[in-house]
Structures are given as structure tokens and as C-alpha cells.
Short mmCIF file of C-alpha atoms in Angstrom, two decimals:
data_model
loop_
_atom_site.label_atom_id
_atom_site.label_comp_id
_atom_site.label_asym_id
_atom_site.label_seq_id
_atom_site.Cartn_x
_atom_site.Cartn_y
_atom_site.Cartn_z
CA MET A 1 105.51 101.75 69.08
CA LYS A 2 104.53 98.93 66.79
CA HIS A 3 105.30 96.09 69.16
CA SER A 4 103.55 95.27 72.44
CA LEU A 5 105.41 93.46 75.19
CA LYS A 6 103.95 91.84 78.28
CA ILE A 7 105.36 93.35 81.46
CA SER A 8 105.23 92.11 85.04
CA ASN A 9 102.69 93.22 87.60
CA ARG A 10 105.38 95.26 89.36
CA LEU A 11 106.32 97.12 86.19
CA GLN A 12 102.65 97.66 85.38
CA LYS A 13 102.17 99.32 88.77
CA ILE A 14 105.19 101.54 88.19
CA GLU A 15 103.99 102.46 84.71
CA LYS A 16 100.51 103.36 85.99
CA MET A 17 102.00 105.72 88.56
CA VAL A 18 103.37 107.92 85.78
CA THR A 19 100.31 110.16 85.57
CA SER A 20 101.79 113.67 85.34
CA GLN A 21 103.01 115.21 82.13
CA TYR A 22 106.78 115.02 81.91
CA ASP A 23 109.06 116.27 79.16
CA HIS A 24 111.71 113.67 79.93
CA ILE A 25 111.40 110.29 81.65
CA TRP A 26 114.60 108.48 82.59
CA ASP A 27 114.22 104.69 82.86
CA CYS A 28 117.33 103.92 84.90
CA CYS A 29 118.87 100.49 85.39
CA CYS A 30 116.49 99.69 82.56
CA ASP A 31 117.82 96.16 81.98
CA HIS A 32 115.92 95.02 78.85
CA GLY A 33 113.91 98.23 78.63
CA LEU A 34 110.46 96.74 79.21
CA LEU A 35 109.22 99.61 81.37
CA GLY A 36 110.49 102.21 78.92
CA TYR A 37 108.81 100.37 76.04
CA ALA A 38 105.50 100.49 77.92
CA LEU A 39 105.86 104.21 78.54
CA LEU A 40 106.86 104.83 74.95
CA SER A 41 103.72 103.07 73.72
CA ARG A 42 101.55 105.82 75.19
CA GLN A 43 100.28 108.29 72.61
CA ALA A 44 101.16 111.26 74.81
CA ALA A 45 104.39 109.88 76.21
CA ALA A 46 107.33 112.13 76.94
CA ASN A 47 110.85 111.70 75.63
CA ILE A 48 111.97 108.38 77.08
CA HIS A 49 115.61 107.92 78.07
CA PHE A 50 116.82 104.33 78.53
CA VAL A 51 119.76 104.22 80.94
CA ASP A 52 122.02 101.35 81.99
CA ILE A 53 125.75 101.04 82.62
CA VAL A 54 126.05 97.67 80.83
CA PRO A 55 127.00 98.23 77.15
CA GLU A 56 125.58 94.91 75.94
CA LEU A 57 122.17 95.65 77.43
CA MET A 58 122.03 99.12 75.95
CA ALA A 59 122.99 97.80 72.53
CA GLU A 60 120.17 95.25 72.78
CA VAL A 61 117.66 97.93 73.83
CA GLU A 62 118.70 100.27 71.02
CA ASN A 63 118.42 97.50 68.44
CA LYS A 64 114.87 96.72 69.61
CA LEU A 65 113.91 100.38 69.56
CA ARG A 66 115.19 100.82 66.03
CA ARG A 67 113.36 97.70 64.98
CA PHE A 68 109.99 98.37 66.56
CA CYS A 69 109.87 102.18 66.46
CA SER A 70 109.40 103.82 63.11
CA ASN A 71 112.50 105.87 62.46
CA SER A 72 110.84 107.25 59.38
CA ASN A 73 108.44 109.02 61.72
CA THR A 74 110.42 111.94 63.10
CA SER A 75 108.14 112.52 66.08
CA SER A 76 108.44 108.86 67.06
CA SER A 77 112.18 108.41 66.61
CA SER A 78 112.95 111.62 68.48
CA ARG A 79 111.00 110.42 71.52
CA TRP A 80 113.63 107.96 72.76
CA GLN A 81 117.36 107.93 73.46
CA THR A 82 119.71 105.39 74.99
CA HIS A 83 122.46 106.29 77.46
CA CYS A 84 125.19 103.90 78.57
CA LEU A 85 126.29 105.59 81.76
CA ASP A 86 126.26 105.63 85.54
CA VAL A 87 122.84 106.70 86.86
CA ALA A 88 124.61 109.11 89.21
CA LYS A 89 125.76 111.06 86.16
CA LEU A 90 122.43 111.69 84.41
CA PRO A 91 122.76 114.78 82.17
CA LEU A 92 119.41 116.29 83.19
CA ASP A 93 120.59 119.87 82.62
CA GLN A 94 121.12 119.12 78.93
CA TYR A 95 117.38 118.67 78.42
CA ALA A 96 114.89 121.43 79.14
CA GLY A 97 111.57 120.64 80.80
CA LYS A 98 110.11 118.56 83.61
CA HIS A 99 112.01 115.39 84.56
CA LEU A 100 110.97 112.06 86.06
CA VAL A 101 113.77 109.71 87.11
CA ILE A 102 112.67 106.08 87.52
CA ILE A 103 114.98 103.77 89.45
CA ALA A 104 113.89 100.17 90.00
CA GLY A 105 115.42 96.75 90.44
CA VAL A 106 118.26 97.76 92.77
CA GLY A 107 118.59 98.04 96.53
CA GLY A 108 117.75 101.10 98.56
CA ASP A 109 121.40 101.53 99.52
CA LEU A 110 122.43 101.99 95.90
CA MET A 111 119.39 104.18 95.23
CA ILE A 112 120.53 106.51 98.01
CA LYS A 113 123.87 107.00 96.25
CA PHE A 114 122.16 107.69 92.93
CA ILE A 115 119.63 110.11 94.40
CA GLU A 116 122.21 112.03 96.43
CA ALA A 117 124.42 112.46 93.35
CA ILE A 118 121.56 113.52 91.07
CA TYR A 119 120.20 115.93 93.69
CA GLN A 120 123.62 117.45 94.30
CA ASN A 121 124.39 117.80 90.59
CA HIS A 122 121.00 119.30 89.73
CA SER A 123 119.95 121.17 92.85
CA ASN A 124 118.53 123.92 90.63
CA LEU A 125 115.99 121.56 89.05
CA ALA A 126 112.67 120.29 90.40
CA VAL A 127 112.88 116.55 89.76
CA ASP A 128 110.42 113.75 90.49
CA PHE A 129 111.71 110.28 91.40
CA LEU A 130 109.76 107.04 90.99
CA LEU A 131 111.52 104.44 93.13
CA CYS A 132 111.06 100.70 93.58
CA PRO A 133 113.84 99.29 95.79
CA VAL A 134 114.27 95.53 96.19
CA HIS A 135 115.37 95.98 99.83
CA HIS A 136 116.60 98.58 102.37
CA GLN A 137 113.35 100.52 102.16
CA TYR A 138 113.67 102.05 105.63
CA PRO A 139 117.15 103.58 105.04
CA LEU A 140 115.94 104.90 101.68
CA ARG A 141 112.91 106.55 103.23
CA THR A 142 115.12 108.01 105.97
CA LYS A 143 117.34 109.58 103.33
CA LEU A 144 114.34 111.02 101.45
CA ILE A 145 113.20 112.62 104.72
CA GLU A 146 116.70 113.99 105.32
CA LEU A 147 116.67 115.56 101.84
CA ASP A 148 113.20 117.01 102.59
CA PHE A 149 111.59 115.39 99.55
CA SER A 150 107.79 115.37 99.35
CA LEU A 151 105.63 112.31 98.76
CA LYS A 152 103.28 112.24 95.78
CA ASN A 153 102.16 108.63 95.93
CA GLU A 154 103.16 105.23 97.26
CA VAL A 155 101.85 101.72 96.69
CA LEU A 156 102.64 98.21 97.84
CA VAL A 157 102.73 95.34 95.37
CA GLN A 158 103.41 91.62 95.68
CA GLU A 159 105.00 89.65 92.88
CA ASN A 160 106.39 86.11 92.96
CA ARG A 161 106.18 85.99 96.77
CA ARG A 162 108.19 89.19 97.08
CA PHE A 163 106.94 92.57 98.25
CA TYR A 164 107.82 95.90 96.69
CA GLU A 165 107.24 99.44 97.86
CA ILE A 166 106.88 101.95 95.02
CA LEU A 167 107.35 105.59 95.92
CA LEU A 168 106.76 108.69 93.80
CA VAL A 169 108.57 111.61 95.40
CA SER A 170 109.67 115.10 94.43
CA THR A 171 112.61 117.31 95.30
CA SER A 172 110.05 120.10 95.79
CA SER A 173 109.31 120.20 99.51
CA GLU A 174 105.67 120.36 100.61
CA ALA A 175 104.84 120.58 104.31
CA ASP A 176 101.66 118.49 104.02
CA ARG A 177 103.26 115.74 101.94
CA LYS A 178 106.08 114.47 104.11
CA VAL A 179 107.65 111.06 103.52
CA SER A 180 107.04 108.56 106.33
CA PRO A 181 109.97 106.38 107.45
CA VAL A 182 107.71 103.30 107.41
CA GLY A 183 105.12 104.37 104.87
CA ASN A 184 101.60 105.67 105.19
CA GLN A 185 99.39 105.09 102.15
CA ILE A 186 100.66 101.53 101.67
CA TRP A 187 99.07 100.52 104.99
CA GLN A 188 95.69 102.21 104.58
CA SER A 189 93.96 98.94 103.69
CA LEU A 190 94.84 97.70 107.18
CA THR A 191 93.08 100.58 108.96
CA SER A 192 90.24 101.50 106.61
CA LYS A 193 86.79 101.00 108.11
CA ASN A 194 85.03 101.09 104.75
CA SER A 195 85.16 97.58 103.31
CA GLU A 196 83.60 98.73 100.04
CA GLN A 197 86.66 100.88 99.33
CA THR A 198 89.20 98.40 100.62
CA SER A 199 90.43 95.38 98.74
CA LYS A 200 90.63 92.36 101.03
CA LYS A 201 93.45 91.07 98.87
CA GLN A 202 95.45 94.28 99.29
CA ALA A 203 94.82 94.24 103.04
CA GLY A 204 96.19 90.70 103.14
CA ILE A 205 99.28 91.76 101.19
CA ALA A 206 99.89 94.66 103.58
CA ASP A 207 99.42 92.41 106.61
CA ASN A 208 101.86 89.79 105.30
CA TYR A 209 104.40 92.44 104.34
CA LEU A 210 104.25 94.03 107.78
CA LYS A 211 104.79 90.66 109.47
CA LYS A 212 107.70 89.83 107.15
CA THR A 213 109.30 93.23 107.74
CA LEU A 214 108.98 92.94 111.52
CA ASN A 215 110.44 89.43 111.46
CA HIS A 216 113.40 90.71 109.43
CA TYR A 217 114.25 93.47 111.90
CA GLN A 218 113.59 91.26 114.93
CA ARG A 219 116.16 88.77 113.60
CA MET A 220 118.62 91.64 113.20
CA GLN A 221 117.88 92.81 116.73
CA GLN A 222 118.49 89.37 118.24
CA GLY A 223 122.08 89.56 117.13
CA SER A 224 122.68 93.04 118.49
CA SER A 225 123.67 94.47 121.84
CA PRO A 226 123.26 97.97 123.32
CA GLY A 227 125.38 100.45 121.43
CA LYS A 228 125.97 98.23 118.43
CA ALA A 229 125.32 99.61 114.94
CA ASN A 230 122.69 96.98 114.16
CA ASN A 231 120.44 97.97 117.06
CA VAL A 232 117.15 98.42 115.24
CA GLN A 233 114.66 98.61 118.12
CA HIS A 234 113.50 102.07 116.98
CA ILE A 235 112.63 100.60 113.56
CA ILE A 236 110.75 97.70 115.14
CA ASP A 237 108.80 100.13 117.32
CA ALA A 238 107.89 102.24 114.29
CA TYR A 239 106.51 99.27 112.35
CA ARG A 240 104.72 97.84 115.40
CA ALA A 241 102.90 101.12 115.83
CA LEU A 242 101.20 100.49 112.48
CA SER A 243 99.34 97.47 113.90
CA PRO A 244 99.78 96.89 117.63
CA ASN A 245 98.21 93.42 117.37
CA ILE A 246 101.09 92.05 115.28
#
């Protein structure tokens, strides 16, 4: 990659969570491809697949890749591909090796549809997913638990007054790495007793996110009645258990 692009704090966090060696990384809903560019700039990067269903965006991404990646260098030009298709239809089985599917910038409800389709279509493959939903985190986590995915890592990031959960999960089930419906690692700064290992800033972010999340579900609960579909008391109780003082 001959061209460096500045990416947001959220995308930086996602990029830093790609620590394992993958043969193929799928940057889904890639928009302008900034995350994929960052991954491609690594010397030891895998084959990067840029995926979006919007033809104009994919044409723009491909033009930038051809401009800033040396096509005269076979090893470089063969490291990226663009795909204009529905994320639910990723052709993972056409590429041998270890896969990471990154889905960011969409809601958890849509992510659930993508993940279910990919998992059903490629149940024979061990696939890692790196997910950053813009909302509906609880339903997404519930679905990951239902599918018996294992948790590899999770972080909480704040950007432009918005909070984002980033989850790295795998279709390979591990008994000691279960996904929590409300998260586990993202709240550790709230409960850690060792101030030297805990960022006060991160603890503040976690505290504010927990309050915002509880307020959201409490507003939903106020408009519900027993038996109604939007009764979310069990969700409120689960988040309250993280910090009884809130």
C-alpha cells in the first residue's frame, strides 16, 4: 500500500483486534474501504476482500485500490479483491484457509441475518467474526449465545458521543469462552481494584455507557405492560447486576 489514510478511533480499535493470522479477511459493508485499506497496509496482511452491495461504492473502492496498490507487484495485487454482493452470500468456500468476517456500521438486527446466513451456508467451516453493531447489541449477543459461538475478545469504544461494542467471536465453541448477553470484558474497568491497570478514562466510558443503556431499556419498559413483546425487565435486571449502585 503506497497511500496512508487516517481512520477513526472506532476503526482503529477494530483493526487492532485483528491479531491472529488469517488467510482471508472479509471487510463487509465496507463503505469507502478505510478499514480494509488499513489492514492491507500491514506487511503480513492476509488476502483482503472488500464487500458492499452498492455498486458505486465498490467501483470507487476498486479504483482507489488500483491507484494506490502496485498492480505490477503480483504479491500485492493478488492480496485484495472487491465483491459487490449481499453479505449473506459470501463465497467463503471458494477460498481455502482461515476466514475472518468483519461486519461494522450496521445494526445488530441486520448482523443477525448476515451471521445466520453465513453460518448456515458454511457450517463446515470454522469462521471468526469481528462485529461492531451500531445498536441492538443485546439481541445480537443473544443470537451468538444461541448459536453457541465462543468469545475471543470484546472492547468498548466511544466516538463522537456514541458508544460501540466490538466483539471478536468464533463459530468454534469453547466452554470457557462463552458470550455474555450483556458483556463481560467491556465492564472490567468498573470492577477492577488495581488502579494501575485500569484507565480512569475507560472506566468513565463504561460507566456512562451502562447508564445510557439502562436509560434506553427503562424508557422501553415504561411503555410496556405484562405480556407485551417490549417487556424488557429481564434485560434491565441483567445490566443492573453489573453495577448495583446505578
